[in-house]
Tab-separated table of C-alpha atoms and ligand atoms in Angstrom:
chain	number	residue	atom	x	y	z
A	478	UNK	CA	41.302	36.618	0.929
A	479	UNK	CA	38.702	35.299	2.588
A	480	UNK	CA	39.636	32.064	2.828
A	481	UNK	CA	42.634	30.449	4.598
A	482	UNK	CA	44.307	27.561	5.183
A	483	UNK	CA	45.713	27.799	8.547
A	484	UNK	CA	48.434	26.181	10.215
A	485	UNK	CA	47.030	26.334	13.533
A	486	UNK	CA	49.858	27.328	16.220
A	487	UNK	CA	48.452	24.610	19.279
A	488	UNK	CA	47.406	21.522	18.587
A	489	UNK	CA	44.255	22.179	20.205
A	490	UNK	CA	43.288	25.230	18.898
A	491	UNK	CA	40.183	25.476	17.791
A	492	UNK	CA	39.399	28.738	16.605
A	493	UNK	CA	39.162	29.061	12.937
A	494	UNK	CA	35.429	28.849	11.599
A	495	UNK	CA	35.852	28.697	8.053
A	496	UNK	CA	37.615	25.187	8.369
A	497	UNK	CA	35.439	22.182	6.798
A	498	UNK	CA	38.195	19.547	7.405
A	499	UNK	CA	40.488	20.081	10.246
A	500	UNK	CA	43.614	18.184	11.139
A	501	UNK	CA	44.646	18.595	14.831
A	502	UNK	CA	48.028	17.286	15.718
A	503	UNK	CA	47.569	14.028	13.364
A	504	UNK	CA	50.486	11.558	13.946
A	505	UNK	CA	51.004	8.164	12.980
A	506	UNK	CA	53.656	5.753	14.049
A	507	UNK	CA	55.461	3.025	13.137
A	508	UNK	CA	57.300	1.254	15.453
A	509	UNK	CA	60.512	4.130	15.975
A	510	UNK	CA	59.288	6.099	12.752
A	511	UNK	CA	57.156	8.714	12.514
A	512	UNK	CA	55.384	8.839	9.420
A	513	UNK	CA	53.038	11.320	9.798
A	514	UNK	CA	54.339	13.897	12.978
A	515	UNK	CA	51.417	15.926	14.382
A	516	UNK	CA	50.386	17.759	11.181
A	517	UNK	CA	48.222	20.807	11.961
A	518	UNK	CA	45.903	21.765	8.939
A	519	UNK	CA	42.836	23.612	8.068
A	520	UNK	CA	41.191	23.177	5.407
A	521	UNK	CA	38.299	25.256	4.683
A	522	UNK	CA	34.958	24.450	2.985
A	523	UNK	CA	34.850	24.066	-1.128
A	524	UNK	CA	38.654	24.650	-1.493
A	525	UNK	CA	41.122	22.030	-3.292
A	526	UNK	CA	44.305	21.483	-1.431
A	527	UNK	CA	46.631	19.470	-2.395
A	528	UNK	CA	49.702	17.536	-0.454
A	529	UNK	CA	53.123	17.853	-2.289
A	530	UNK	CA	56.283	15.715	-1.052
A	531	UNK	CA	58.496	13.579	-2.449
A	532	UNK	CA	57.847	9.932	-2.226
A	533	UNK	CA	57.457	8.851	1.506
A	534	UNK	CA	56.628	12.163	3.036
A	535	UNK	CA	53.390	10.773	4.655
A	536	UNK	CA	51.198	11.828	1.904
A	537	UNK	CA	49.304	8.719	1.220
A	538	UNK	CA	49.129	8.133	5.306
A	539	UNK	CA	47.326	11.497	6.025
A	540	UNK	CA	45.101	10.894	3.458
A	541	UNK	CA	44.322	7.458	4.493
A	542	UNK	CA	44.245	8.509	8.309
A	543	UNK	CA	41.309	11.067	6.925
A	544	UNK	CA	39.151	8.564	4.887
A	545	UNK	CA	39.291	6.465	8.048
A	546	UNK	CA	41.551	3.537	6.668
A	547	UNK	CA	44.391	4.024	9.046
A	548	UNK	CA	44.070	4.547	12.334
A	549	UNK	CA	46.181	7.287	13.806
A	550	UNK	CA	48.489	7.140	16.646
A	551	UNK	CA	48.023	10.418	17.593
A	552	UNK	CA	45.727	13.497	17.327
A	553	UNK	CA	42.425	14.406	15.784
A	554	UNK	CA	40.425	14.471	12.542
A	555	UNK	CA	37.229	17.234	12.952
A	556	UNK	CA	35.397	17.600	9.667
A	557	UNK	CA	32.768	20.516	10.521
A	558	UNK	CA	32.406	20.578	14.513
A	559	UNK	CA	32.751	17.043	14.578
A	560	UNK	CA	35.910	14.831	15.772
A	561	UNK	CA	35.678	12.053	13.338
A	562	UNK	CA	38.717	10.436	14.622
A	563	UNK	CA	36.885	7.127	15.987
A	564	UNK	CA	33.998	7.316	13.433
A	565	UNK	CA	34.299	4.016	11.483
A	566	UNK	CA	34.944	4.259	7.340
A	567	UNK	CA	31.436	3.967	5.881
A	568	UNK	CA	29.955	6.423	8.459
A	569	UNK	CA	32.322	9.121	7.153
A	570	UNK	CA	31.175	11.199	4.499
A	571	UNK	CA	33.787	11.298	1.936
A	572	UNK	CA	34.648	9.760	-1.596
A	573	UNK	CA	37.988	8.261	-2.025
A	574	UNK	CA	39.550	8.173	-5.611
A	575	UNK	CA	42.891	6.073	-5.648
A	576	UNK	CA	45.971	5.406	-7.851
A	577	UNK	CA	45.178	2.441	-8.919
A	578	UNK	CA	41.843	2.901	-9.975
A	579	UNK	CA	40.495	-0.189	-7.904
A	580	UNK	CA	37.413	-0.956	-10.139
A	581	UNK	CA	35.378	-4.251	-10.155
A	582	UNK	CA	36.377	-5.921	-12.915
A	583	UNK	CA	33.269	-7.760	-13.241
A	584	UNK	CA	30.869	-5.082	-13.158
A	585	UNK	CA	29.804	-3.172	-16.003
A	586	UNK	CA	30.707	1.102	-15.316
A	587	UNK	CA	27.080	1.933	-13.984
A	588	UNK	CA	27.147	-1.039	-11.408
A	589	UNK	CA	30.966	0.265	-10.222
A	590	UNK	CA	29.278	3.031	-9.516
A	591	UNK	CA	26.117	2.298	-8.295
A	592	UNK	CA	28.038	-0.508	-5.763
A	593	UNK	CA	28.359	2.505	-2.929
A	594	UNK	CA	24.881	3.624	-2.954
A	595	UNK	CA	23.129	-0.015	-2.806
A	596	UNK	CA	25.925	-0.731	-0.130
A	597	UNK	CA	23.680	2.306	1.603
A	598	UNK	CA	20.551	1.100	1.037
A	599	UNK	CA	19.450	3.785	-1.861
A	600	UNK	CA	16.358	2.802	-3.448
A	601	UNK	CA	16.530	1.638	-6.923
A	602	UNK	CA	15.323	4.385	-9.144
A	603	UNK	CA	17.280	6.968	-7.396
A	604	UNK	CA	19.929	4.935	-8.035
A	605	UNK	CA	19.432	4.822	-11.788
A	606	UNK	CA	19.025	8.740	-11.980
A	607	UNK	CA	22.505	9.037	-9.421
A	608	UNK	CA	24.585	6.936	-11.787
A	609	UNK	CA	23.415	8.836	-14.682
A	610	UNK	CA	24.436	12.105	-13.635
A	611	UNK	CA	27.860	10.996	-12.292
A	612	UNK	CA	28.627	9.624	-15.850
A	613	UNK	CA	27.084	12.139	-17.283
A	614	UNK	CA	29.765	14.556	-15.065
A	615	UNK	CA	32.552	12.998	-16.024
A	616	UNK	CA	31.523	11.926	-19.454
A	617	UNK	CA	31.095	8.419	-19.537
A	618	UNK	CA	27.763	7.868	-20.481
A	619	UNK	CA	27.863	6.267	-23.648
A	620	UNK	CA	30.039	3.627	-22.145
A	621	UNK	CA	27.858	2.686	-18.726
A	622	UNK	CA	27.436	-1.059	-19.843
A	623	UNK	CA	31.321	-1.750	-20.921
A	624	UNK	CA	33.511	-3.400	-18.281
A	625	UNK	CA	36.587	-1.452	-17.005
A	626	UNK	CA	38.868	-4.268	-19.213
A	627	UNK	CA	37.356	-2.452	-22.314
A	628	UNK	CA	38.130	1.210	-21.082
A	629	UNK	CA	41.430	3.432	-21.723
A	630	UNK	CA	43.662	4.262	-18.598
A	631	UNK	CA	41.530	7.779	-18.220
A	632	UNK	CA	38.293	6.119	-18.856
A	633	UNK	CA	38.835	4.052	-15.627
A	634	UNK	CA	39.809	7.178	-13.814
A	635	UNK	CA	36.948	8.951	-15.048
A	636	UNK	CA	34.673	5.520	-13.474
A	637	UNK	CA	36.535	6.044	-10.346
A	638	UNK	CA	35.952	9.357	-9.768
A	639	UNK	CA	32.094	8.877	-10.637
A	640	UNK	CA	32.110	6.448	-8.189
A	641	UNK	CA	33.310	8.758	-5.353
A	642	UNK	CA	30.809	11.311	-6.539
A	643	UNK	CA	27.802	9.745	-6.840
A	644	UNK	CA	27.511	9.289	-2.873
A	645	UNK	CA	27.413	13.038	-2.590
A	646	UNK	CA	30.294	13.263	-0.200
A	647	UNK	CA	30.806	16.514	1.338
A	648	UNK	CA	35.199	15.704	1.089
A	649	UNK	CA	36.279	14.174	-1.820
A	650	UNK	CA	39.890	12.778	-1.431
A	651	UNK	CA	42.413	11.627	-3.754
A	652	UNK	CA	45.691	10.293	-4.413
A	653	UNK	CA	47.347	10.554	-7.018
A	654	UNK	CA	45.320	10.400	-9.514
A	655	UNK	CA	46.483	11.294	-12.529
A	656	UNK	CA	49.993	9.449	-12.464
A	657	UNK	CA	48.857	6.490	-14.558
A	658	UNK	CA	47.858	8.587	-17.120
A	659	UNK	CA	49.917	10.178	-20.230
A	660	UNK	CA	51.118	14.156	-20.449
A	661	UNK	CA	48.125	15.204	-22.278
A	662	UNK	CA	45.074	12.821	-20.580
A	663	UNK	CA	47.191	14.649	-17.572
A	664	UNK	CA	45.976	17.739	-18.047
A	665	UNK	CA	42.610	17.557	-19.402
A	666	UNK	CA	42.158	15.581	-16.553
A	667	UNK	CA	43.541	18.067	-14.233
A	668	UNK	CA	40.948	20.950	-15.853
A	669	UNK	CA	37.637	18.043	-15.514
A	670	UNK	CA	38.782	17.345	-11.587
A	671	UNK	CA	38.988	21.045	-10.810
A	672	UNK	CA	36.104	22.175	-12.494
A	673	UNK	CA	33.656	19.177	-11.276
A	674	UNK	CA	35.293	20.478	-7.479
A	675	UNK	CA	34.250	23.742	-7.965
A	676	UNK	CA	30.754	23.384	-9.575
A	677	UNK	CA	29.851	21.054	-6.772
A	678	UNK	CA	31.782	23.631	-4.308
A	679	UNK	CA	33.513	20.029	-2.374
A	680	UNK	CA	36.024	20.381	0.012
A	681	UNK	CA	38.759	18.140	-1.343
A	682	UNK	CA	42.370	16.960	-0.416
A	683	UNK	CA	44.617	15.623	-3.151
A	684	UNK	CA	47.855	13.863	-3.173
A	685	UNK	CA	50.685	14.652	-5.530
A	686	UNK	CA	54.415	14.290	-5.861
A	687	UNK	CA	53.828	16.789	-8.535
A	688	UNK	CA	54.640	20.369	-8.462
A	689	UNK	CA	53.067	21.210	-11.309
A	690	UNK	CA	49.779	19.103	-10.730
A	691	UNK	CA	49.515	21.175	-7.522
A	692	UNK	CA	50.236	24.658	-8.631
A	693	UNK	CA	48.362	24.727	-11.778
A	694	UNK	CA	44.891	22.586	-9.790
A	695	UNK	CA	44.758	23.538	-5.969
A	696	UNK	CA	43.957	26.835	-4.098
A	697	UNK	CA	46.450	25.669	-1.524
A	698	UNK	CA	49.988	23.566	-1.074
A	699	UNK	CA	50.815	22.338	2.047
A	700	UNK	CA	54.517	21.225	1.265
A	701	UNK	CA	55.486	18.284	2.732
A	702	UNK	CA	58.670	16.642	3.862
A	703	UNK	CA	59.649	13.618	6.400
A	704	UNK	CA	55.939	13.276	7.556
A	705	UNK	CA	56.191	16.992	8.552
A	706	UNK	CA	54.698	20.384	7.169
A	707	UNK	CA	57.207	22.658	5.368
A	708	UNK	CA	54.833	25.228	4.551
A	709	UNK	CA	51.041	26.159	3.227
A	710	UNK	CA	50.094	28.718	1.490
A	711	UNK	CA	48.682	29.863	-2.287
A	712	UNK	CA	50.533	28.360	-5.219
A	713	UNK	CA	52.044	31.271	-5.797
A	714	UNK	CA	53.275	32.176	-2.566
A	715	UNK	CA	54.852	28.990	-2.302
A	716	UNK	CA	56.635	29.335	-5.675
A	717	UNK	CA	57.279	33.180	-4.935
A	718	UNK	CA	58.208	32.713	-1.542
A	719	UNK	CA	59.655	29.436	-0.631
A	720	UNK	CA	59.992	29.517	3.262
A	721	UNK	CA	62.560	26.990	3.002
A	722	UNK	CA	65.659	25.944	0.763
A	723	UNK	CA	63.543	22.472	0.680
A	724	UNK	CA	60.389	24.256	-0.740
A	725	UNK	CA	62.409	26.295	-3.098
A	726	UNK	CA	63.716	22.893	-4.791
A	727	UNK	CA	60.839	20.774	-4.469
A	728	UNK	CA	58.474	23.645	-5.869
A	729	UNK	CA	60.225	24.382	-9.450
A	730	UNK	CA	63.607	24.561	-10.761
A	731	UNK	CA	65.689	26.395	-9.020
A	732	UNK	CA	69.825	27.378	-8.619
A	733	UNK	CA	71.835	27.330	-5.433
A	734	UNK	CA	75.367	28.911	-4.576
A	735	UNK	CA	76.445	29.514	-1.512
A	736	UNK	CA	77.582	33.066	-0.359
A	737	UNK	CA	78.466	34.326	2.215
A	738	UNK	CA	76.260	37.109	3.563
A	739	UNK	CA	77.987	40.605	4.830
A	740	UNK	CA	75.116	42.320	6.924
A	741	UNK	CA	74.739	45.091	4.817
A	742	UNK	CA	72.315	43.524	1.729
A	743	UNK	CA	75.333	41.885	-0.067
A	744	UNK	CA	77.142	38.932	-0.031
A	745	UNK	CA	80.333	37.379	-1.431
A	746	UNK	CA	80.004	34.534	-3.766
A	747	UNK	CA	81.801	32.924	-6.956
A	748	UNK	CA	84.249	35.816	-6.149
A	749	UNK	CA	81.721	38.436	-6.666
A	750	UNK	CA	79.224	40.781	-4.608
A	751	UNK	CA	75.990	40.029	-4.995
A	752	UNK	CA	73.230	42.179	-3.904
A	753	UNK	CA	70.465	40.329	-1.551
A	754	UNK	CA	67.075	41.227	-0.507
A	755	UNK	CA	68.575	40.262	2.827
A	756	UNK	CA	70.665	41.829	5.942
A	757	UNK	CA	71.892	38.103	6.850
A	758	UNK	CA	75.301	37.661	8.193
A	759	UNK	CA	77.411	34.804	8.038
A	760	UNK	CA	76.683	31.683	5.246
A	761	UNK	CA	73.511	32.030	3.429
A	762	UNK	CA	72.090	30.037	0.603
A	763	UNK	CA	71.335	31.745	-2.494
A	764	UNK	CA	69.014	30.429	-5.122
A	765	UNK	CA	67.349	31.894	-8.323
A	766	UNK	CA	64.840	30.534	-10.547
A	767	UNK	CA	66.330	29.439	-13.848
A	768	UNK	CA	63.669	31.218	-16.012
A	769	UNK	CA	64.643	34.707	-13.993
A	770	UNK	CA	68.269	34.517	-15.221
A	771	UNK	CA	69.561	35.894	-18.246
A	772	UNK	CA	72.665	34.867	-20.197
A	773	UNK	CA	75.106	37.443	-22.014
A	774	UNK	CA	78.345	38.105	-22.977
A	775	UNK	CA	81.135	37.965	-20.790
A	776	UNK	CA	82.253	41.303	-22.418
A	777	UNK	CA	80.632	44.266	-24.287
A	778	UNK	CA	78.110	46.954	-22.845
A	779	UNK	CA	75.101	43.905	-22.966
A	780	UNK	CA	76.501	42.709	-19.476
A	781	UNK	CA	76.120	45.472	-17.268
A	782	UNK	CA	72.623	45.302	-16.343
A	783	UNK	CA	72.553	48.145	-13.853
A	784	UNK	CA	71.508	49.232	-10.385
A	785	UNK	CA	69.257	46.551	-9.562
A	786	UNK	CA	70.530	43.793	-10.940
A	787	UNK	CA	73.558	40.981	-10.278
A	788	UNK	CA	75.998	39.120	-12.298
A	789	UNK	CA	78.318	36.246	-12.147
A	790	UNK	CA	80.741	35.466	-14.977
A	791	UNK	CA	81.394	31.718	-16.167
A	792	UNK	CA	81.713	29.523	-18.900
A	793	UNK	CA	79.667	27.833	-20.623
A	794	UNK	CA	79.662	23.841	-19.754
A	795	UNK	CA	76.761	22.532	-21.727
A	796	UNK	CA	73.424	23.275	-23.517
A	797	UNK	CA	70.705	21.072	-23.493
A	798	UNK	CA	67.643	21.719	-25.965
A	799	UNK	CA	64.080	20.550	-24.477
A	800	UNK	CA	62.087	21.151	-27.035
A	801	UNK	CA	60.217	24.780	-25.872
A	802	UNK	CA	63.413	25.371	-23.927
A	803	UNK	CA	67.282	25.880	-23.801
A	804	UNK	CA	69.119	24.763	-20.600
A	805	UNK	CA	72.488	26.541	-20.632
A	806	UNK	CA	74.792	24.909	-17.814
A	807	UNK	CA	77.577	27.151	-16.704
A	808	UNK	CA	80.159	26.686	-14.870
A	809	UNK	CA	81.081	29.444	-12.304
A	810	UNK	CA	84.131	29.151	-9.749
A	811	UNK	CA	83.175	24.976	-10.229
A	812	UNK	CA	79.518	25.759	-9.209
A	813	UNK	CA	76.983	24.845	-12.282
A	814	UNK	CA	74.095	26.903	-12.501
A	815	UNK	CA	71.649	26.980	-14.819
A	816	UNK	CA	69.752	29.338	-17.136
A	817	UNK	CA	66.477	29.057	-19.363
A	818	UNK	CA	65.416	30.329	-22.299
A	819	UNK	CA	62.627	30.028	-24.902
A	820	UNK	CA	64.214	28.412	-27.744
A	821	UNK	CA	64.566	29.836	-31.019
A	822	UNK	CA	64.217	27.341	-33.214
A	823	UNK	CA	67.214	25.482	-31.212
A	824	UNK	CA	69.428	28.488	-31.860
A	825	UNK	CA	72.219	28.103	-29.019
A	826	UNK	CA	73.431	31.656	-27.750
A	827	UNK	CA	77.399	30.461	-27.769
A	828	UNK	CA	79.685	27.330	-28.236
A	829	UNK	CA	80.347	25.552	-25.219
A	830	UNK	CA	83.249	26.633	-23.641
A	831	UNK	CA	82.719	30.531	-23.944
A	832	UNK	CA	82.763	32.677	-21.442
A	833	UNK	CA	79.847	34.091	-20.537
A	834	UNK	CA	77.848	36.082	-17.278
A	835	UNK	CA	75.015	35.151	-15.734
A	836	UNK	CA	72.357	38.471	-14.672
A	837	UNK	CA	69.196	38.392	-12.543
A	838	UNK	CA	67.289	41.224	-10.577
A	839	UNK	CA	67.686	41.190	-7.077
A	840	UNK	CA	64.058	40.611	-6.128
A	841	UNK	CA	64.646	37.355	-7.982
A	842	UNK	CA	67.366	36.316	-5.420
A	843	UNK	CA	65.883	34.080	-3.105
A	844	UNK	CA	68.446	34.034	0.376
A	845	UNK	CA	68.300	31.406	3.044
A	846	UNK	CA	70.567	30.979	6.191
A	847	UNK	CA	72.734	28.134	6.318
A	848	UNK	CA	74.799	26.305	8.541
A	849	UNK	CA	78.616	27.068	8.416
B	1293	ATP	N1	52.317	-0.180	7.034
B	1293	ATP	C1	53.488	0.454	7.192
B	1293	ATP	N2	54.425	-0.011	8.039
B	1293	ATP	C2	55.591	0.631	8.228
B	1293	ATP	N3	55.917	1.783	7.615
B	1293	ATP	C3	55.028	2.307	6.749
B	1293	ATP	C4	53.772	1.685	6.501
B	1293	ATP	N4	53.096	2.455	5.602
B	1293	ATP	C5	53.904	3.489	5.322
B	1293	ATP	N5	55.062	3.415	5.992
B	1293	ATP	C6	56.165	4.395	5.947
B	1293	ATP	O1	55.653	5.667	6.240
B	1293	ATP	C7	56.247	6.656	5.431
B	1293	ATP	C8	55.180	7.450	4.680
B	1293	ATP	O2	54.551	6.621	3.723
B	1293	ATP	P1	53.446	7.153	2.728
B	1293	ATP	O3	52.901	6.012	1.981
B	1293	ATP	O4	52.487	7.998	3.475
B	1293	ATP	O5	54.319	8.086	1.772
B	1293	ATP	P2	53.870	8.929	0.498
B	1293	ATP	O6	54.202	10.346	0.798
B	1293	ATP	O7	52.474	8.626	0.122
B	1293	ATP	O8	54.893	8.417	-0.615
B	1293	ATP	P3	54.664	8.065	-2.187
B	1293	ATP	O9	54.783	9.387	-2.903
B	1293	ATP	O10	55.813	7.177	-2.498
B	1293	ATP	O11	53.329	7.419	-2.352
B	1293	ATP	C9	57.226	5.927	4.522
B	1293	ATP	O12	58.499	6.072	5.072
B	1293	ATP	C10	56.762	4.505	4.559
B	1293	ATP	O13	57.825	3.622	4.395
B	1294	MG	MG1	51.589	7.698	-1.557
């Protein structure tokens, strides 16, 4: 892998070369609270990372502390080898692209996106020609003289996005962008955003509360929680291997029992041994992913899975059909866990009530320590 986004051990290390945008010990305060508390990120040129946390994690703050619209308590912003910290909005090279879509209402689509490049003086041709090809990007050129009143929900995203391109930025920054928009403007909007990123090769940071906007869009996740990281790394190593109970949660479904671990790769839980991918000692958390557990019969040969594999008996508490999916609830030992599985045409596997066990392989047990 060439390249890396690094958490960067000292908050004034400066040593990675690759990184486009750096953030060195950013903090913001207010009053007592620390909203954002000295986040250490690099983000390296032409990749899409995105910040994931649940509502008031400091998302929207870091992002705002980058495009220059909040002024940070603490730490530094260095896009290239520059600190930028100081430099004023305008002089910073990046294109913002909000929630709220924050169009002129009185301008037709090619003068909401022409407004940033006469703000910079751009001569009047080139600005014809620069408007054109940032509709043209995202599509909107047959409808450069309506007014954003007369545009869908995605049409106005798809102005404010041109307007945040046209200026060239070399960081394009966004947040939340898609969460005005319905499930399946959602995703085509997802595949436009990504592929525009990577055909201009822009460094860009995007804001999201959803896991499934980040994993499926961004090269990396930086997981965030109470204005702190949790961790950064590759979509799939952050849904593979959560390096916290938090992540595990916050980054897909997941179940949790607690267990208590013997040293010697098992532990004791819901009155069984289960084996872990672990040597921890003491009370661990366990969790599994949903989708990685299999339902069967409490008796008959279909429950012993074999060497590799664990199982927990339990009955069944409730099913829930969601549409592509089956959500079996079962109760074990007054835990409820919970297993997936493609739906058959609704066909439910037993009556609530039965008894039935719960398998899964043990690389799909996922162990955390815990605090007694
Ligand atoms: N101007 C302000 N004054 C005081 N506290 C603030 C201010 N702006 C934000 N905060 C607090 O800072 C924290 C982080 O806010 P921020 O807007 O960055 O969260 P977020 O992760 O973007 O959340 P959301 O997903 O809800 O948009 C929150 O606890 C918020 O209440
Ligand atoms: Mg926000």
């Amino acid at each position: 892998m060439m390249h890396q986004t690094i958490l960067s051990g000292t908050p004034t290390a400066l040593t990675s070369r690759d990184a486009h945008l750096r953030l060195d010990g950013l903090t913001k305060r207010y009053g007592d609270t620390e909203a954002v508390a000295a986040l250490n990120l690099d983000v390296p040129k032409g990749e899409l990372v995105a910040l994931l946390g649940p509502s008031g994690c400091g998302k929207t703050t870091t992002l705002r502390m980058i495009a220059g619209l909040i002024t940070p308590s603490g730490g530094r912003i260095v896009v290239g080898r520059s600190d930028i910290t100081q430099m004023p909005v305008y002089r910073r090279d990046m294109g913002l692209v909000f929630q709220s879509y924050a169009l002129f209402p009185h301008m037709t689509v090619a003068r909401n996106v022409a407004f940033g490049l006469e703000m910079r003086g751009v001569s009047k041709p080139e600005i014809e020609q620069r408007v054109r090809e940032a509709l043209a990007m995202v599509r909107l050129e047959p409808l450069a003289e309506r007014r954003p009143r007369e545009l869908s929900g995605g049409q106005q995203q798809r102005v404010a996005l041109a307007r945040a391109l046209v200026i060239r930025p070399s960081i394009l920054l966004l947040d939340e962008p898609l969460s005005n928009l319905d499930a399946k403007l959602r995703d085509e909007m997802r595949n436009e955003i990504r592929d525009i990123q990577q055909n201009l090769g822009i460094t860009a940071v995007f804001v999201t509360h959803d896991q499934v906007e980040a994993l499926s869009m961004c090269d990396k996740v930086v997981v965030m929680k109470g204005g702190k990281l949790e961790q950064v790394g590759t979509p799939v190593d952050v849904y593979e291997h959560p390096a916290t109970p938090f992540v595990a949660s916050f980054v897909g479904r997941t179940n949790r029992l607690e267990a208590m671990g013997k040293g010697d790769g098992t532990a004791i839980a819901g009155g069984a041994v289960l084996r872990i991918p672990s040597r921890a000692q003491g009370p661990v958390e366990i969790m599994m992913r949903p989708h990685r557990v299999r339902l069967t019969d409490s008796d008959g040969a279909s429950a012993s899975g074999g060497e590799g594999t664990n199982r927990l008996d339990g009955r069944l508490s409730r099913v829930t059909f969601v549409g592509d999916l089956l959500q079996y609830h079962v109760d074990v030992s007054g835990t409820e866990l919970v297993v997936e599985a493609a739906s058959d045409h609704g066909r439910v596997f037993r009556a609530v009530g039965a008894p039935v066990s719960l398998m899964w392989r043990v690389e799909d047990t996922m162990v955390f320590g815990r605090t007694a």
